PDB file of C-alpha atoms and ligand atoms in Angstrom:
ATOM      1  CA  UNK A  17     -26.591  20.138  20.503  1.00 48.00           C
ATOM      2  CA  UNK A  18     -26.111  18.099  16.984  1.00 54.00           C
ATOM      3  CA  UNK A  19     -23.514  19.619  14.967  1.00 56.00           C
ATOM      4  CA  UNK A  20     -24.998  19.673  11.338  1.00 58.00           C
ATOM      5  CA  UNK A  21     -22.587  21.969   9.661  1.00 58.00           C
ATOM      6  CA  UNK A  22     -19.182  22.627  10.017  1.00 63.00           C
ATOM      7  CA  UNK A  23     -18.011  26.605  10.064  1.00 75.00           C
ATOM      8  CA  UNK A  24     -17.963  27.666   7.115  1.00 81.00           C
ATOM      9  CA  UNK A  25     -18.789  24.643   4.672  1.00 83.00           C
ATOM     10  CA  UNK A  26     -22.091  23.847   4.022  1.00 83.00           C
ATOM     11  CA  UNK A  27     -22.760  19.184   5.108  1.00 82.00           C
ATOM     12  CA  UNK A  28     -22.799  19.185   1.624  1.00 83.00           C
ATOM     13  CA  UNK A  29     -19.590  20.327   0.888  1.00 82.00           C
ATOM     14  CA  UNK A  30     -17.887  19.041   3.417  1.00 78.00           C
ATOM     15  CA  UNK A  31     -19.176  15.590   2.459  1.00 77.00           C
ATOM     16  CA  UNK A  32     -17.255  16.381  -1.058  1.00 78.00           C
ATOM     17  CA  UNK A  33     -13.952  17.171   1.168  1.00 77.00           C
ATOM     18  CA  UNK A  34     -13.860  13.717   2.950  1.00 79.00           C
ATOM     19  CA  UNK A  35     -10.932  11.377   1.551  1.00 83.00           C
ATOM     20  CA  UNK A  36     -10.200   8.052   2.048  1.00 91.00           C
ATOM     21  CA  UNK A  37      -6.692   7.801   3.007  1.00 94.00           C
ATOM     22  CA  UNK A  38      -6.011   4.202   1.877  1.00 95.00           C
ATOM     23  CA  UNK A  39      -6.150   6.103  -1.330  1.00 95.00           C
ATOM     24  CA  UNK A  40      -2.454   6.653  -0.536  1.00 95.00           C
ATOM     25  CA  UNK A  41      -1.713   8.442  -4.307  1.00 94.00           C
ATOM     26  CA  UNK A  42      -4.891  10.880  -4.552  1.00 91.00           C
ATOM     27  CA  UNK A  43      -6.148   9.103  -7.536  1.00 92.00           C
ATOM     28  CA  UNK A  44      -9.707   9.211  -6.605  1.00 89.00           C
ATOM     29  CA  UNK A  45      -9.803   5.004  -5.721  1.00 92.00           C
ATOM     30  CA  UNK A  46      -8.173   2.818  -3.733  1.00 95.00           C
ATOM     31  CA  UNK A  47      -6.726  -0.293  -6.135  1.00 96.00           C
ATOM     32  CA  UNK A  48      -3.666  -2.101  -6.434  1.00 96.00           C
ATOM     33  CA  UNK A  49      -1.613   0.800  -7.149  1.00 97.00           C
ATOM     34  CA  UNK A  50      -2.385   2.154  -3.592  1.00 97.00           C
ATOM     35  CA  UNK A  51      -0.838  -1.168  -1.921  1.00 96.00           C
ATOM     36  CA  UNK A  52       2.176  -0.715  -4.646  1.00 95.00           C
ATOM     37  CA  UNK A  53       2.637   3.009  -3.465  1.00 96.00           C
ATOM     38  CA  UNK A  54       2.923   2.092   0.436  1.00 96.00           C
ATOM     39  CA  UNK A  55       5.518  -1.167  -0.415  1.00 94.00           C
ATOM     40  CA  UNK A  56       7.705   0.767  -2.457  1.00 92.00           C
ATOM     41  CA  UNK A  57       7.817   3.073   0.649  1.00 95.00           C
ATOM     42  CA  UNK A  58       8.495   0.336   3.309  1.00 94.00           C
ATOM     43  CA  UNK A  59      11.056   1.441   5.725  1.00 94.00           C
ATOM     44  CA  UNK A  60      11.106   4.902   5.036  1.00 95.00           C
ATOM     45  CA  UNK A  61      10.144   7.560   7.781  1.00 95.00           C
ATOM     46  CA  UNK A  62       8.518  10.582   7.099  1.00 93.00           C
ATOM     47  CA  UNK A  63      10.528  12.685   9.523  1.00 94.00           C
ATOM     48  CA  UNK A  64      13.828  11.341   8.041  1.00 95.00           C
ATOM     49  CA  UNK A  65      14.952  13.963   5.922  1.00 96.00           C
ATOM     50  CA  UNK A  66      16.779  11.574   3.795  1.00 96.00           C
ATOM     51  CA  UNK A  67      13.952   9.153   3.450  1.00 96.00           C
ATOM     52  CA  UNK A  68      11.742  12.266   2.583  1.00 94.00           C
ATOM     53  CA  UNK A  69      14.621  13.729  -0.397  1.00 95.00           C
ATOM     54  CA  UNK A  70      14.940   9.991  -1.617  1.00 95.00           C
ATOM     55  CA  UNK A  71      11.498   9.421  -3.042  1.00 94.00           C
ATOM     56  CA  UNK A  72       8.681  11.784  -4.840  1.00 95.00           C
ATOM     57  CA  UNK A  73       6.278  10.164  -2.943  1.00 95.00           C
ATOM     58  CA  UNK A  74       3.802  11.408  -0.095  1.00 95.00           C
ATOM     59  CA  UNK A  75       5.699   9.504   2.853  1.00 96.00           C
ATOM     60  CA  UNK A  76       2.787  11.069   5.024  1.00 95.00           C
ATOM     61  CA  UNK A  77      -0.188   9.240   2.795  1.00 95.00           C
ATOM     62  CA  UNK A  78       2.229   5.954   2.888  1.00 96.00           C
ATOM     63  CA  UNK A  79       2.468   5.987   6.485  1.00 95.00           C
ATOM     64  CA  UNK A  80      -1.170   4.855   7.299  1.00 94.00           C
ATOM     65  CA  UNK A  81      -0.876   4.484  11.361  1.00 89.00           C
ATOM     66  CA  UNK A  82       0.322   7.980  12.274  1.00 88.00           C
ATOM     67  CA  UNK A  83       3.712   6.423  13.788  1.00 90.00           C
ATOM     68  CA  UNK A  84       6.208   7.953  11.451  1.00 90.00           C
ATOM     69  CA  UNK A  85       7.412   4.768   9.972  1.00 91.00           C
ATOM     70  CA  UNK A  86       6.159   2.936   7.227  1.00 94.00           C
ATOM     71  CA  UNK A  87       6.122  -1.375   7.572  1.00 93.00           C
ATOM     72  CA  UNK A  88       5.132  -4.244   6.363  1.00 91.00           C
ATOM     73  CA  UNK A  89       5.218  -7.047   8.424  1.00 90.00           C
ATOM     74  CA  UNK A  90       2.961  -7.190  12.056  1.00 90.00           C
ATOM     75  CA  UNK A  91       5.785  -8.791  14.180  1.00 89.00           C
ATOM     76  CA  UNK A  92       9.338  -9.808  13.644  1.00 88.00           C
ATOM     77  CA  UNK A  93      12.378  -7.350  12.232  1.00 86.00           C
ATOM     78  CA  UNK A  94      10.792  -4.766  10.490  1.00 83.00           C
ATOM     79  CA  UNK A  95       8.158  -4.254  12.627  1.00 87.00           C
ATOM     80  CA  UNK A  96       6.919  -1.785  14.725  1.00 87.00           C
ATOM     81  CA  UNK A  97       5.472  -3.579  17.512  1.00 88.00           C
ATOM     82  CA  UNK A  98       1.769  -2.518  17.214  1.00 89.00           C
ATOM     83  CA  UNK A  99       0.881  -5.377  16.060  1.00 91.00           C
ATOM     84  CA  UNK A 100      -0.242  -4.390  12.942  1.00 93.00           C
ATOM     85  CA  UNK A 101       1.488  -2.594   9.506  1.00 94.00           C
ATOM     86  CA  UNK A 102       0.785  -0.018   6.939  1.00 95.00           C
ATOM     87  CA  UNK A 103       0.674  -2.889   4.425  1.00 94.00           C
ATOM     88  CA  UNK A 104      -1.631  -5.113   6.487  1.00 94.00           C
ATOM     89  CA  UNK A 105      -3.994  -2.605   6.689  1.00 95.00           C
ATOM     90  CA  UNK A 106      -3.421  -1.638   2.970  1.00 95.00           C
ATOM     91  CA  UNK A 107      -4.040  -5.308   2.395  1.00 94.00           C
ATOM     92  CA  UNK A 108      -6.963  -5.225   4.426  1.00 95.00           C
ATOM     93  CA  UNK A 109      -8.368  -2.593   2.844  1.00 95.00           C
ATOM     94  CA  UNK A 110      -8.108  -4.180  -0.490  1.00 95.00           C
ATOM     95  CA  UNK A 111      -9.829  -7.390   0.255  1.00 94.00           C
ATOM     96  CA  UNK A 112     -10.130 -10.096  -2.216  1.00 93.00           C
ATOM     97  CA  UNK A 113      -8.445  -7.499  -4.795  1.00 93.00           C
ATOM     98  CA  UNK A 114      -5.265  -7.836  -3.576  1.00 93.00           C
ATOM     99  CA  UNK A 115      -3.909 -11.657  -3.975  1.00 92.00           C
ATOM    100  CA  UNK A 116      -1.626 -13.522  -2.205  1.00 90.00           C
ATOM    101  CA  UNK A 117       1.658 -13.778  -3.741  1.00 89.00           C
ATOM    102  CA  UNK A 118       0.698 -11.267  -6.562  1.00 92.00           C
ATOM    103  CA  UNK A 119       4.158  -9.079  -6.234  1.00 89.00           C
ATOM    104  CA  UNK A 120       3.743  -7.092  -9.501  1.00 92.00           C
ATOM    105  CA  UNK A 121       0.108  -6.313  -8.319  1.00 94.00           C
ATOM    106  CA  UNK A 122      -1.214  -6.583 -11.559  1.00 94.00           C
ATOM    107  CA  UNK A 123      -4.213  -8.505 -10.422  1.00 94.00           C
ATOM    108  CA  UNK A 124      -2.452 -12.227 -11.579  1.00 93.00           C
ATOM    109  CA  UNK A 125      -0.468 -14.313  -9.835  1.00 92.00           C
ATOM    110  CA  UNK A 126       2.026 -16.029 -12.140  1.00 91.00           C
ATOM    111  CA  UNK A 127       6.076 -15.877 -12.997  1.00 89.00           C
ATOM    112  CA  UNK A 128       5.754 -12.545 -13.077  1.00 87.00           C
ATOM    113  CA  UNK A 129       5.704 -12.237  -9.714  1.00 88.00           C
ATOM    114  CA  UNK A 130       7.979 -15.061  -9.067  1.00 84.00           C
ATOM    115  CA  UNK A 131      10.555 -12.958 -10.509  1.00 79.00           C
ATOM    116  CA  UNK A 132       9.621  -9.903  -8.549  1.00 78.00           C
ATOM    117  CA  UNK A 133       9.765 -12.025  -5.752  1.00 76.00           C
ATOM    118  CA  UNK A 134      13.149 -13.259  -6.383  1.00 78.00           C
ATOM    119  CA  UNK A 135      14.388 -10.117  -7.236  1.00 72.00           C
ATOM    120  CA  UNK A 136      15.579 -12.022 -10.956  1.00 61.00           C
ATOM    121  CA  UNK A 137      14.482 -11.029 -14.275  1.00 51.00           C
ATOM    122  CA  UNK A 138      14.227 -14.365 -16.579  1.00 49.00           C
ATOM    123  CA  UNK A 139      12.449 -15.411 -19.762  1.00 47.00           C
ATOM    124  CA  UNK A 140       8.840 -16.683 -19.917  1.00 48.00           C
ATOM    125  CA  UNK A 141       8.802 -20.309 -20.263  1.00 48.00           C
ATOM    126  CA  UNK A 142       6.657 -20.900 -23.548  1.00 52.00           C
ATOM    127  CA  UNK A 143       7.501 -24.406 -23.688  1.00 54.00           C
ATOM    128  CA  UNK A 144       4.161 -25.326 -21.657  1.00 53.00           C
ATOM    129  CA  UNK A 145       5.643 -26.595 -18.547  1.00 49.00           C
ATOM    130  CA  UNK A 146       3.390 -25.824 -15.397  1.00 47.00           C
ATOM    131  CA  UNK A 147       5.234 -24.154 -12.391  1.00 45.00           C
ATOM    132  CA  UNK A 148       3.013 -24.367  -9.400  1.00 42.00           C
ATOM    133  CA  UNK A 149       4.163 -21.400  -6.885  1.00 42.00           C
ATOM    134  CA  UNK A 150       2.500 -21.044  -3.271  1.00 41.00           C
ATOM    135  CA  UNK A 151       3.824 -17.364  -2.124  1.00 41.00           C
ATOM    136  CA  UNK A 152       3.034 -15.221  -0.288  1.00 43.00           C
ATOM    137  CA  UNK A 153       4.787 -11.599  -0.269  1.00 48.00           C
ATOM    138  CA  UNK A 154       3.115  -9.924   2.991  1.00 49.00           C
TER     139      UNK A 154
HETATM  140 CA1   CA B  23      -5.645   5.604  -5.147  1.00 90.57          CA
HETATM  141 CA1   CA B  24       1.104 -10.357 -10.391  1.00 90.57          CA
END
C-alpha cells in the first residue's frame, strides 16, 4: 500500500518540512556561505565536547556524512578514509558557484584569496601589475 500521507501532517505540509541539509546555516539557500560554514568547522567533531563549546556553530549541520567528524580533503592526513569529505560534497553541491581557488568565497578569485590562502594580510597592489595565481584550496 502507497503511503500518501505521513501521521499527522497533511503531503502538503510535510513537503513544506523537507530541508536541504547542504543548507548547513538554515538560511533558506545553499550559497557560498554554506561551503564557508562547513570549512571554518574542519576538524571539529560533534561529539567532542570541546569542539562543540569552541564554536556557535551547528557541528551536526557541518558534519554532512553522519561520521562525527567534519573534513576536507578525500584521502591523505585529514581524512577520513571514505573516500569522500564534507567539503567535497559541499563543493559538489555548489557546482560552478563555488570556484577553484576562491578562499574568501566571495564569488572572485583574486589577491584576496591569495592572502587567505597564505594566511598574510598585505596591501592591494594598485600599481597595475598582473599576478597570475593557479590555486586551488580543496
Ligand atoms: Ca544556507
Ligand atoms: Ca574570493
Amino acid at each position: 500500500m502507497a503511503q500518501t500521507a505521513i501521521l499527522g501532517f497533511t503531503q502538503s505540509q510535510a513537503d513544506a518540512k523537507k530541508f536541504n541539509k547542504f543548507d548547513v546555516n538554515n538560511d533558506g539557500v545553499v550559497t557560498r556561505a554554506d561551503a564557508q560554514y562547513v570549512d571554518h568547522n574542519v576538524g571539529k567533531n560533534y561529539t567532542n565536547l570541546n569542539d562543540a563549546l569552541s564554536t556557535n556553530d551547528d557541528l551536526v549541520a557541518a558534519e554532512l556524512q553522519d561520521n562525527n567528524s567534519i573534513t576536507h580533503t578525500i584521502t591523505g592526513p585529514g581524512s577520513d578514509g571514505t573516500g569522500d569529505s564534507d567539503f567535497h560534497m559541499m563543493r559538489v553541491a555548489l557546482g560552478a558557484s563555488l570556484r577553484d581557488g576562491d578562499g574568501n568565497f566571495d564569488g572572485q578569485v583574486n589577491t584576496g584569496d591569495f592572502n587567505v590562502l597564505a594566511g598574510i594580510s598585505i596591501p592591494v597592489d594598485t600599481s597595475g601589475a598582473k599576478v597570475i595565481l593557479t590555486l586551488t584550496a580543496w
